[in-house]
Amino acid sequence: MIMSRIEAPRDEHTGNLTDRLLAGLPPEAVLTDPDVTASYAHDMASFCPAGSPAVVVLPRTVEQVQHVLRTATELRVPVVPQGARTGLSGGANATEGCVVLSLTRMDRILEISPVDRIAVVEPGVVNATLSRAVEEHGLYYPPDPSSWEMCTIGGNIGTASGGLCCVKYGVTAEYVLGLDVVLADGRLLSTGRRTAKGVAGYDLTRLFVGSEGSLGIVVRAVLALRPKPPRQLVLAAEFASAADACDAVCRIMEGGHVPSLLELMDRTTVKAVNDLAHMGLPETTEALLLAAFDTPDPAADLAAVAAVCEAAGATQVVPAEDAAESEMLLQARRLSLTALEAVKGTTMIDDVCVPRSRLGAMLEGVERIAAAYGLTIGVCAHAGDGNTHPTVCFDARDPEESRRARESFDEIMALGLELGGTITGEHGVGVLKKEWLAREIGPVGVEMQRAVKQVFDPLGILNPGKLF
Amino acid sequence: MIMSRIEAPRDEHTGNLTDRLLAGLPPEAVLTDPDVTASYAHDMASFCPAGSPAVVVLPRTVEQVQHVLRTATELRVPVVPQGARTGLSGGANATEGCVVLSLTRMDRILEISPVDRIAVVEPGVVNATLSRAVEEHGLYYPPDPSSWEMCTIGGNIGTASGGLCCVKYGVTAEYVLGLDVVLADGRLLSTGRRTAKGVAGYDLTRLFVGSEGSLGIVVRAVLALRPKPPRQLVLAAEFASAADACDAVCRIMEGGHVPSLLELMDRTTVKAVNDLAHMGLPETTEALLLAAFDTPDPAADLAAVAAVCEAAGATQVVPAEDAAESEMLLQARRLSLTALEAVKGTTMIDDVCVPRSRLGAMLEGVERIAAAYGLTIGVCAHAGDGNTHPTVCFDARDPEESRRARESFDEIMALGLELGGTITGEHGVGVLKKEWLAREIGPVGVEMQRAVKQVFDPLGILNPGKLF
């Protein structure tokens, strides 16, 4: 890094910027080697442009983050905050000449309180690290995005991420009680509370959650925890059509059941997982439904749901016999996106959430779109939430197929809106869907959201080009 | 009303305002008789100034609300939105010469969907009406403020109200998925969604929840519902000191129990309830704890909590034998504020929420404050949430006692902040606590909140003089 500062050709602007950053950051926290900074250019989304960062900073303290923001404000340089860059919508992609602000080194768990059922953490704490740490205290931090072994709490807050748990436990937003946020000008704002309830003033906490780093930089979070529930037991139900599986989902929810997980994998996804990992899932099925309960008597609850599935036409219902079998089924579900990526080399993962009563119409529509575009589109879904991930498989080296992939991806969002849904249930807007945000929230919505952005970021330096 | 339009002396301004309002509202929706409009001047808070409304409007449609706001914007007249005026912080109090916008006639339940687990409602729907309506579909709308038989969903959204259910089910905010809001200039903004999840853009929905009508007028809400749980069973535990009762609360929560209710009544409150309603509560106790479970086996859960209470020094633990006995105990708790009001004729009800680990320190401090000011202060509390309602009893005809009441009320808020709490857990800021809001959220917080207000209400016509 020191070498790069001597050797790398830098224009005056970057030189000035780097020097100013180094005035408040230790040398090892400022990366300028272009080979290194290039590796911070983008997250895991396809089809999202990314620029080259001028510099990557890795602060360890709130004061250092404040210094970065003050410097960026003085020099009018864009700041792109990043966690683990596991995002799927380009929300963490660099813009040309920006400061990439990686929060990964602010990774301390500051407090875990079993009485108050809260944790206080820095943004760079990895989701799985927190989950395991609170488990030792008999507690549970539910949000579990597929990337939970890598993704950070700061990134989770930025996109209000979900996961498999949401059908019972909700998304990240439900677990953020209070935040410390460094504003664009470097000032520190504390929002929210560390109490169970609180209504003092506007809910700025929730305004920052899901704002994709465009309103301020989260440097500390007070998170709500729950008591650790009993281990969940999983059931797999096979259906002769996706429509039957969706009907079962509706009947389960209408019947008042509260599963801890209710996931759907379509035939394409099941086959892809088998091809990748030889897990022996039933290939003849058109749709596989996974349901789980973490209640005191999960076997009884699974039996009730098994009966509902059979009434909805399930061809076979297999409850897991034990925790190991349950874990195997979840493993298959978690492998879905990786497995679909192997089909043609590249995927575009959509994230359309519809009212669960429209889940059947959504899946039928996706099948129609796949046929019309001559593409393989596998669907896995957080079915209990109506949150589908239609995943377009394509060969990125084939421009014509890539074009069809992009178009079908857009058609899927249009379908979601038509069914009363949203273009993004948990992945965020980022770069990928910013043209679609306006279609969903309308002109008055865009105007008010832009005005809120203006309040917090009058110079437009915070993660520019995202969301709008 | 028509007579009042002829007889009541009106200045030119009010005349013009009324005429303009009548251009878009039917005559029966526009009240100008000063005797009638005066009855809309304030909510149920003590010590909160209120002005005289120029006019009260009672629209039935979104278009009529838009007309009211357009008119108010044109004429620069303040608009004070009101539900049932059961609020406890003066948030619905009229300002001099304002338009009171009562939403009570927009009281239709537009949709209840058991599959999607949502209800779509107008703001004037009474909480109890909605609760009973969804119950018929096997569903549950948890938020249950003490005033639930009278208060409206719009008012609940305005203050993000809580209730007895919050320890397990959270506050109103947790149940608002999407809103239609008439902005200050009369335009209609739709926020949020009707899906289980959604992260498209900033969370403006939550910004409106708890904003006390100062950012826009909610005219429609999509609410999340849960499956109706089993009927809860209640246990009463007596303690020889408030400290022991608070210790029991901490142990219960630390032990991973999930009660559907965990309430505390101190000796003063118990005595007041007995005096009012002769309910035969144990008068020798220093603190009464009520715990309930709505689980599949509530008796087993109550037995576990009974053991925790005994270990924490409970002098007697009495589980309710059946639903009727449970209901009687809840009735006693619900009567607390009314009973305390009867002690000296008037009360100031505080609403300080502290981390539950500090509940004991809070109660001890309140006792100290009561002694120092020579006042009776009864405490009932949503103990599981750390949300206390220290209720100052005083004779409003005695100016000196009234002064002491007001001062002790402020001391209680100072104590709450000192203990890491908030000045309001569920009642809101309104007029009553606006000087205290700044102390809680600090100068940067105030500046950002004011800037957000400016975005939505540039002319400052929406519920002015509240919050800030």
PDB file of C-alpha atoms in Angstrom, chain B residues 206-290:
ATOM      1  CA  ARG B 206     -42.734   4.315   9.511  1.00  0.00           C
ATOM      2  CA  LEU B 207     -41.926   8.008   9.262  1.00  0.00           C
ATOM      3  CA  PHE B 208     -45.655   8.784   9.358  1.00  0.00           C
ATOM      4  CA  VAL B 209     -46.334   6.321  12.174  1.00  0.00           C
ATOM      5  CA  GLY B 210     -45.895   8.229  15.427  1.00  0.00           C
ATOM      6  CA  SER B 211     -45.622  11.603  13.677  1.00  0.00           C
ATOM      7  CA  GLU B 212     -48.744  12.873  15.476  1.00  0.00           C
ATOM      8  CA  GLY B 213     -50.381  14.274  12.369  1.00  0.00           C
ATOM      9  CA  SER B 214     -47.540  16.688  11.776  1.00  0.00           C
ATOM     10  CA  LEU B 215     -46.375  15.290   8.418  1.00  0.00           C
ATOM     11  CA  GLY B 216     -49.604  14.345   6.648  1.00  0.00           C
ATOM     12  CA  ILE B 217     -53.105  12.980   7.125  1.00  0.00           C
ATOM     13  CA  VAL B 218     -53.468   9.189   7.083  1.00  0.00           C
ATOM     14  CA  VAL B 219     -56.602   8.310   5.114  1.00  0.00           C
ATOM     15  CA  ARG B 220     -56.090   4.579   4.604  1.00  0.00           C
ATOM     16  CA  ALA B 221     -53.894   1.952   6.220  1.00  0.00           C
ATOM     17  CA  VAL B 222     -52.853  -1.581   5.331  1.00  0.00           C
ATOM     18  CA  LEU B 223     -52.429  -3.409   8.624  1.00  0.00           C
ATOM     19  CA  ALA B 224     -50.731  -6.716   9.308  1.00  0.00           C
ATOM     20  CA  LEU B 225     -52.701  -9.306  11.250  1.00  0.00           C
ATOM     21  CA  ARG B 226     -51.739 -12.458  13.106  1.00  0.00           C
ATOM     22  CA  PRO B 227     -53.592 -15.697  13.627  1.00  0.00           C
ATOM     23  CA  LYS B 228     -55.750 -15.507  16.719  1.00  0.00           C
ATOM     24  CA  PRO B 229     -53.805 -17.080  19.585  1.00  0.00           C
ATOM     25  CA  PRO B 230     -55.384 -19.295  22.265  1.00  0.00           C
ATOM     26  CA  ARG B 231     -57.124 -17.372  25.047  1.00  0.00           C
ATOM     27  CA  GLN B 232     -54.597 -16.176  27.602  1.00  0.00           C
ATOM     28  CA  LEU B 233     -54.450 -17.372  31.175  1.00  0.00           C
ATOM     29  CA  VAL B 234     -53.331 -14.914  33.860  1.00  0.00           C
ATOM     30  CA  LEU B 235     -51.378 -15.295  37.099  1.00  0.00           C
ATOM     31  CA  ALA B 236     -51.138 -12.785  39.957  1.00  0.00           C
ATOM     32  CA  ALA B 237     -48.039 -12.646  42.137  1.00  0.00           C
ATOM     33  CA  GLU B 238     -47.739 -10.539  45.284  1.00  0.00           C
ATOM     34  CA  PHE B 239     -44.430  -9.115  46.448  1.00  0.00           C
ATOM     35  CA  ALA B 240     -43.226  -7.541  49.673  1.00  0.00           C
ATOM     36  CA  SER B 241     -41.401  -4.839  47.723  1.00  0.00           C
ATOM     37  CA  ALA B 242     -41.467  -3.252  44.287  1.00  0.00           C
ATOM     38  CA  ALA B 243     -37.785  -4.177  44.000  1.00  0.00           C
ATOM     39  CA  ASP B 244     -38.613  -7.875  44.348  1.00  0.00           C
ATOM     40  CA  ALA B 245     -41.342  -7.602  41.712  1.00  0.00           C
ATOM     41  CA  CYS B 246     -38.940  -5.888  39.297  1.00  0.00           C
ATOM     42  CA  ASP B 247     -36.361  -8.576  40.003  1.00  0.00           C
ATOM     43  CA  ALA B 248     -38.969 -11.177  39.077  1.00  0.00           C
ATOM     44  CA  VAL B 249     -39.671  -9.344  35.791  1.00  0.00           C
ATOM     45  CA  CYS B 250     -35.968  -9.435  34.928  1.00  0.00           C
ATOM     46  CA  ARG B 251     -35.673 -13.103  35.798  1.00  0.00           C
ATOM     47  CA  ILE B 252     -38.736 -13.987  33.736  1.00  0.00           C
ATOM     48  CA  MET B 253     -37.390 -12.219  30.663  1.00  0.00           C
ATOM     49  CA  GLU B 254     -33.822 -13.424  31.168  1.00  0.00           C
ATOM     50  CA  GLY B 255     -35.193 -16.947  31.474  1.00  0.00           C
ATOM     51  CA  GLY B 256     -36.468 -16.805  27.902  1.00  0.00           C
ATOM     52  CA  HIS B 257     -40.160 -16.785  28.774  1.00  0.00           C
ATOM     53  CA  VAL B 258     -42.503 -15.075  26.316  1.00  0.00           C
ATOM     54  CA  PRO B 259     -45.537 -13.910  28.289  1.00  0.00           C
ATOM     55  CA  SER B 260     -48.390 -12.298  26.376  1.00  0.00           C
ATOM     56  CA  LEU B 261     -48.687  -9.772  29.206  1.00  0.00           C
ATOM     57  CA  LEU B 262     -46.442  -8.794  32.113  1.00  0.00           C
ATOM     58  CA  GLU B 263     -47.925  -5.939  34.127  1.00  0.00           C
ATOM     59  CA  LEU B 264     -47.110  -4.363  37.453  1.00  0.00           C
ATOM     60  CA  MET B 265     -49.336  -2.423  39.842  1.00  0.00           C
ATOM     61  CA  ASP B 266     -47.798  -0.794  42.897  1.00  0.00           C
ATOM     62  CA  ARG B 267     -49.454  -0.597  46.328  1.00  0.00           C
ATOM     63  CA  THR B 268     -50.970   2.828  45.606  1.00  0.00           C
ATOM     64  CA  THR B 269     -52.551   1.574  42.392  1.00  0.00           C
ATOM     65  CA  VAL B 270     -53.874  -1.625  43.960  1.00  0.00           C
ATOM     66  CA  LYS B 271     -55.475   0.371  46.775  1.00  0.00           C
ATOM     67  CA  ALA B 272     -56.992   2.858  44.336  1.00  0.00           C
ATOM     68  CA  VAL B 273     -58.545   0.055  42.278  1.00  0.00           C
ATOM     69  CA  ASN B 274     -59.967  -1.590  45.393  1.00  0.00           C
ATOM     70  CA  ASP B 275     -61.376   1.742  46.580  1.00  0.00           C
ATOM     71  CA  LEU B 276     -63.020   2.377  43.239  1.00  0.00           C
ATOM     72  CA  ALA B 277     -64.296  -1.044  42.292  1.00  0.00           C
ATOM     73  CA  HIS B 278     -64.065  -3.230  45.422  1.00  0.00           C
ATOM     74  CA  MET B 279     -62.296  -5.935  43.451  1.00  0.00           C
ATOM     75  CA  GLY B 280     -60.731  -7.566  46.488  1.00  0.00           C
ATOM     76  CA  LEU B 281     -57.140  -7.252  45.321  1.00  0.00           C
ATOM     77  CA  PRO B 282     -54.630  -8.020  48.115  1.00  0.00           C
ATOM     78  CA  GLU B 283     -54.081  -4.671  49.849  1.00  0.00           C
ATOM     79  CA  THR B 284     -51.182  -5.774  52.016  1.00  0.00           C
ATOM     80  CA  THR B 285     -48.990  -6.315  48.979  1.00  0.00           C
ATOM     81  CA  GLU B 286     -46.348  -3.751  47.973  1.00  0.00           C
ATOM     82  CA  ALA B 287     -46.488  -4.756  44.320  1.00  0.00           C
ATOM     83  CA  LEU B 288     -48.736  -6.971  42.268  1.00  0.00           C
ATOM     84  CA  LEU B 289     -47.390  -8.610  39.134  1.00  0.00           C
ATOM     85  CA  LEU B 290     -49.722  -9.985  36.475  1.00  0.00           C
TER      86      LEU B 290
END
